[in-house]
């Protein structure tokens, strides 16, 4: 199966929090989207690897993505090394996405910046044909995605590209709330964390509204880029 977009997160829920409005919109337009989680988020203060597996599955269904995989790297301790790059290269060559969305380049959780660089490096290396990978007994063809965009998550990074997600904020919030153990639930007896307050959920909605306000739409999501975003005509910008 070939994907149009592969969205990668260091932890299950990174993608939902940061770029699920963009994903829901493109799925609605008939694009094939997949999600790749690098870890199972097993060190998260709330929930377990198993509950998060189920939540990730539920969120994928809400968003209508075609596939969701997990590489089961070590939460908090995975490294940007050859072994991990090769595992991501195999996924890139298997699904051949045109666009890769990945973690924020700089963020509160150390896995986010680390995951951003790891995925970005793998996207480049995946295009080098002399790096050989085997999948299901067959040697894979080199594949480099056309674009790598970094979504914005905890810190208020300044976006280089802003995507209008008007009409998709409800599905985004629904996908976020699929992570029942992670986010605000007044009945929960789990310890409080920076992301378990109702304020945090409000902030996800508010950021989308605020970015929307700045581009004159209802809701939006922001991304940073590694090279200049180019348009064919100056009129192409909305
Ligand atoms: Zn995370």
Short mmCIF file of C-alpha atoms and ligand atoms in Angstrom, two decimals:
data_model
loop_
_atom_site.label_atom_id
_atom_site.label_comp_id
_atom_site.label_asym_id
_atom_site.label_seq_id
_atom_site.Cartn_x
_atom_site.Cartn_y
_atom_site.Cartn_z
CA UNK A 1 0.00 0.00 0.00
CA UNK A 2 1.29 3.45 -0.92
CA UNK A 3 0.59 6.34 1.46
CA UNK A 4 0.25 10.03 0.65
CA UNK A 5 1.16 11.09 4.19
CA UNK A 6 3.01 9.31 6.99
CA UNK A 7 2.65 11.06 10.36
CA UNK A 8 5.25 9.98 12.91
CA UNK A 9 5.22 10.55 16.67
CA UNK A 10 7.69 9.67 19.39
CA UNK A 11 4.69 8.73 21.58
CA UNK A 12 1.16 7.62 20.76
CA UNK A 13 -0.89 10.87 21.05
CA UNK A 14 1.82 13.26 19.71
CA UNK A 15 0.24 13.11 16.25
CA UNK A 16 -3.31 13.59 17.55
CA UNK A 17 -2.37 16.59 19.69
CA UNK A 18 -0.42 18.31 16.94
CA UNK A 19 -1.59 17.53 13.42
CA UNK A 20 -4.74 15.39 13.53
CA UNK A 21 -6.87 18.17 12.04
CA UNK A 22 -4.61 18.21 8.98
CA UNK A 23 -4.79 14.41 8.81
CA UNK A 24 -8.60 14.29 9.13
CA UNK A 25 -8.94 16.91 6.37
CA UNK A 26 -6.70 15.02 3.93
CA UNK A 27 -8.37 11.67 4.71
CA UNK A 28 -11.69 13.37 3.94
CA UNK A 29 -10.25 14.46 0.59
CA UNK A 30 -9.37 10.86 -0.26
CA UNK A 31 -5.70 10.88 0.68
CA UNK A 32 -4.16 7.78 2.22
CA UNK A 33 -2.62 8.56 5.58
CA UNK A 34 -0.71 6.35 8.01
CA UNK A 35 0.62 6.88 11.53
CA UNK A 36 3.88 5.51 12.89
CA UNK A 37 4.57 5.64 16.64
CA UNK A 38 8.21 5.24 17.66
CA UNK A 39 7.49 4.10 21.25
CA UNK A 40 4.49 2.80 23.16
CA UNK A 41 4.80 5.65 25.68
CA UNK A 42 5.41 3.09 28.41
CA UNK A 43 7.06 5.59 30.76
CA UNK A 44 4.04 7.92 30.78
CA UNK A 45 2.96 8.71 34.34
CA UNK A 46 -0.64 7.72 33.62
CA UNK A 47 -1.91 4.57 31.91
CA UNK A 48 0.17 1.60 30.68
CA UNK A 49 1.64 0.51 27.35
CA UNK A 50 -1.42 -1.72 26.89
CA UNK A 51 -4.01 0.99 27.57
CA UNK A 52 -2.11 3.31 25.23
CA UNK A 53 -2.08 0.64 22.47
CA UNK A 54 -5.87 0.50 22.66
CA UNK A 55 -6.22 4.29 22.79
CA UNK A 56 -3.96 4.65 19.73
CA UNK A 57 -6.13 2.15 17.88
CA UNK A 58 -9.31 4.01 18.82
CA UNK A 59 -7.82 7.36 17.73
CA UNK A 60 -6.69 5.88 14.39
CA UNK A 61 -10.24 4.71 13.75
CA UNK A 62 -11.68 8.13 14.57
CA UNK A 63 -9.25 9.77 12.10
CA UNK A 64 -9.83 7.15 9.40
CA UNK A 65 -6.15 6.47 8.77
CA UNK A 66 -5.26 3.45 6.62
CA UNK A 67 -2.56 2.00 8.85
CA UNK A 68 -0.91 2.55 12.23
CA UNK A 69 2.34 0.87 13.26
CA UNK A 70 4.51 1.02 16.37
CA UNK A 71 8.28 0.44 16.30
CA UNK A 72 8.42 -0.21 20.06
CA UNK A 73 11.59 1.84 20.62
CA UNK A 74 12.47 2.53 24.25
CA UNK A 75 10.43 5.45 25.61
CA UNK A 76 12.73 8.31 26.74
CA UNK A 77 15.91 6.36 25.94
CA UNK A 78 15.78 5.68 22.18
CA UNK A 79 18.68 7.11 20.20
CA UNK A 80 19.21 8.53 16.76
CA UNK A 81 21.48 5.67 15.65
CA UNK A 82 21.96 3.42 12.62
CA UNK A 83 19.73 0.62 13.93
CA UNK A 84 16.78 2.95 14.55
CA UNK A 85 17.30 4.87 11.30
CA UNK A 86 17.21 1.58 9.37
CA UNK A 87 13.93 0.53 11.00
CA UNK A 88 12.34 3.83 9.97
CA UNK A 89 13.83 3.59 6.47
CA UNK A 90 12.12 0.20 6.07
CA UNK A 91 8.76 1.79 6.93
CA UNK A 92 9.38 4.72 4.55
CA UNK A 93 10.26 2.36 1.69
CA UNK A 94 7.31 0.13 2.48
CA UNK A 95 4.70 2.94 2.35
CA UNK A 96 6.48 5.48 0.08
CA UNK A 97 4.77 8.60 1.53
CA UNK A 98 4.98 11.89 -0.40
CA UNK A 99 4.86 13.87 2.83
CA UNK A 100 6.17 13.03 6.29
CA UNK A 101 4.87 14.87 9.35
CA UNK A 102 7.02 14.47 12.47
CA UNK A 103 7.72 15.82 15.93
CA UNK A 104 8.54 19.40 16.92
CA UNK A 105 12.22 20.25 16.49
CA UNK A 106 12.40 21.66 20.03
CA UNK A 107 10.01 20.76 22.82
CA UNK A 108 9.56 20.05 26.53
CA UNK A 109 9.84 16.25 26.21
CA UNK A 110 13.34 15.20 25.15
CA UNK A 111 11.91 12.49 22.85
CA UNK A 112 10.26 15.10 20.64
CA UNK A 113 13.38 16.92 19.40
CA UNK A 114 15.21 13.58 19.28
CA UNK A 115 12.39 11.94 17.29
CA UNK A 116 12.26 14.94 14.93
CA UNK A 117 15.95 14.58 14.03
CA UNK A 118 15.81 10.77 13.84
CA UNK A 119 12.87 10.79 11.42
CA UNK A 120 14.28 13.65 9.36
CA UNK A 121 17.64 11.86 9.04
CA UNK A 122 15.89 8.60 8.08
CA UNK A 123 13.90 10.44 5.37
CA UNK A 124 17.14 11.64 3.81
CA UNK A 125 18.97 8.30 4.14
CA UNK A 126 15.99 6.38 2.74
CA UNK A 127 16.70 8.04 -0.63
CA UNK A 128 20.21 6.61 -0.85
CA UNK A 129 20.00 3.51 -3.01
CA UNK A 130 23.20 1.97 -1.69
CA UNK A 131 21.62 1.61 1.75
CA UNK A 132 20.07 -1.83 1.36
CA UNK A 133 17.02 -2.93 3.32
CA UNK A 134 15.01 -6.13 3.12
CA UNK A 135 11.28 -6.39 3.82
CA UNK A 136 9.44 -9.76 3.71
CA UNK A 137 12.47 -11.30 1.98
CA UNK A 138 12.53 -8.69 -0.82
CA UNK A 139 15.12 -5.97 -1.25
CA UNK A 140 13.42 -2.53 -1.01
CA UNK A 141 13.68 0.36 -3.48
CA UNK A 142 15.10 3.67 -2.26
CA UNK A 143 12.42 6.28 -1.42
CA UNK A 144 12.75 9.86 -0.24
CA UNK A 145 9.58 11.77 0.76
CA UNK A 146 9.16 15.08 -1.08
CA UNK A 147 8.56 17.04 2.12
CA UNK A 148 9.21 16.74 5.84
CA UNK A 149 7.14 19.05 8.04
CA UNK A 150 7.56 19.32 11.80
CA UNK A 151 4.36 19.80 13.75
CA UNK A 152 4.16 22.03 16.82
CA UNK A 153 3.23 20.46 20.14
CA UNK A 154 4.04 21.77 23.63
CA UNK A 155 6.10 24.91 23.06
CA UNK A 156 4.66 27.78 21.05
CA UNK A 157 7.10 27.54 18.15
CA UNK A 158 6.68 30.01 15.32
CA UNK A 159 5.15 28.15 12.34
CA UNK A 160 6.54 28.44 8.80
CA UNK A 161 3.39 26.95 7.25
CA UNK A 162 -0.15 27.15 8.65
CA UNK A 163 -2.86 24.72 7.53
CA UNK A 164 -6.55 25.66 7.68
CA UNK A 165 -8.37 22.88 9.58
CA UNK A 166 -11.76 24.61 9.85
CA UNK A 167 -14.47 21.97 10.09
CA UNK A 168 -12.07 19.40 11.55
CA UNK A 169 -11.56 20.62 15.12
CA UNK A 170 -14.26 18.31 16.50
CA UNK A 171 -12.71 15.19 14.99
CA UNK A 172 -9.30 16.38 16.24
CA UNK A 173 -10.55 16.81 19.81
CA UNK A 174 -12.35 13.45 19.60
CA UNK A 175 -9.09 11.76 18.53
CA UNK A 176 -7.22 13.48 21.37
CA UNK A 177 -9.85 12.42 23.91
CA UNK A 178 -9.48 8.79 22.77
CA UNK A 179 -6.41 8.85 25.05
CA UNK A 180 -8.62 8.55 28.11
CA UNK A 181 -5.79 7.73 30.52
CA UNK A 182 -3.70 10.73 29.45
CA UNK A 183 -6.01 13.71 29.44
CA UNK A 184 -8.57 15.36 31.67
CA UNK A 185 -11.19 13.08 33.20
CA UNK A 186 -12.78 14.28 36.43
CA UNK A 187 -13.28 10.69 37.63
CA UNK A 188 -9.65 9.67 37.14
CA UNK A 189 -7.69 8.64 40.25
CA UNK A 190 -4.36 8.72 38.39
CA UNK A 191 -1.65 11.25 39.40
CA UNK A 192 -1.93 14.70 37.87
CA UNK A 193 0.51 15.61 35.10
CA UNK A 194 1.13 18.72 32.97
CA UNK A 195 -1.21 17.27 30.31
CA UNK A 196 -3.99 15.91 32.55
CA UNK A 197 -5.65 19.25 33.44
CA UNK A 198 -8.73 20.55 31.68
CA UNK A 199 -6.64 23.64 30.95
CA UNK A 200 -4.36 21.54 28.73
CA UNK A 201 -7.25 20.26 26.60
CA UNK A 202 -8.57 23.83 26.33
CA UNK A 203 -5.13 24.95 25.18
CA UNK A 204 -5.20 22.51 22.23
CA UNK A 205 -8.48 23.97 21.08
CA UNK A 206 -7.36 27.53 21.78
CA UNK A 207 -4.12 27.20 19.84
CA UNK A 208 -6.07 25.98 16.80
CA UNK A 209 -8.46 28.93 17.16
CA UNK A 210 -5.64 31.40 17.59
CA UNK A 211 -3.69 30.13 14.57
CA UNK A 212 -7.00 30.21 12.66
CA UNK A 213 -7.55 33.82 13.72
CA UNK A 214 -4.12 34.75 12.40
CA UNK A 215 -4.85 33.31 8.94
CA UNK A 216 -8.47 34.50 8.92
CA UNK A 217 -10.10 31.06 9.29
CA UNK A 218 -11.80 29.23 12.17
CA UNK A 219 -9.07 26.76 13.16
CA UNK A 220 -5.56 25.92 12.00
CA UNK A 221 -2.44 23.88 12.73
CA UNK A 222 1.15 25.08 12.35
CA UNK A 223 4.29 23.39 11.04
CA UNK A 224 7.94 24.29 10.69
CA UNK A 225 9.94 23.36 7.60
CA UNK A 226 13.54 22.41 6.92
CA UNK A 227 13.77 24.20 3.59
CA UNK A 228 11.88 27.13 2.07
CA UNK A 229 8.23 26.36 1.31
CA UNK A 230 7.87 27.08 -2.41
CA UNK A 231 4.85 27.98 -4.53
CA UNK A 232 4.45 27.93 -8.29
CA UNK A 233 2.68 31.29 -8.33
CA UNK A 234 2.53 34.03 -5.73
CA UNK A 235 -1.28 33.71 -6.05
CA UNK A 236 -1.15 30.12 -4.72
CA UNK A 237 -1.12 31.29 -1.11
CA UNK A 238 -4.60 31.51 0.40
ZN1 LIG B 1 5.18 12.98 23.26
#
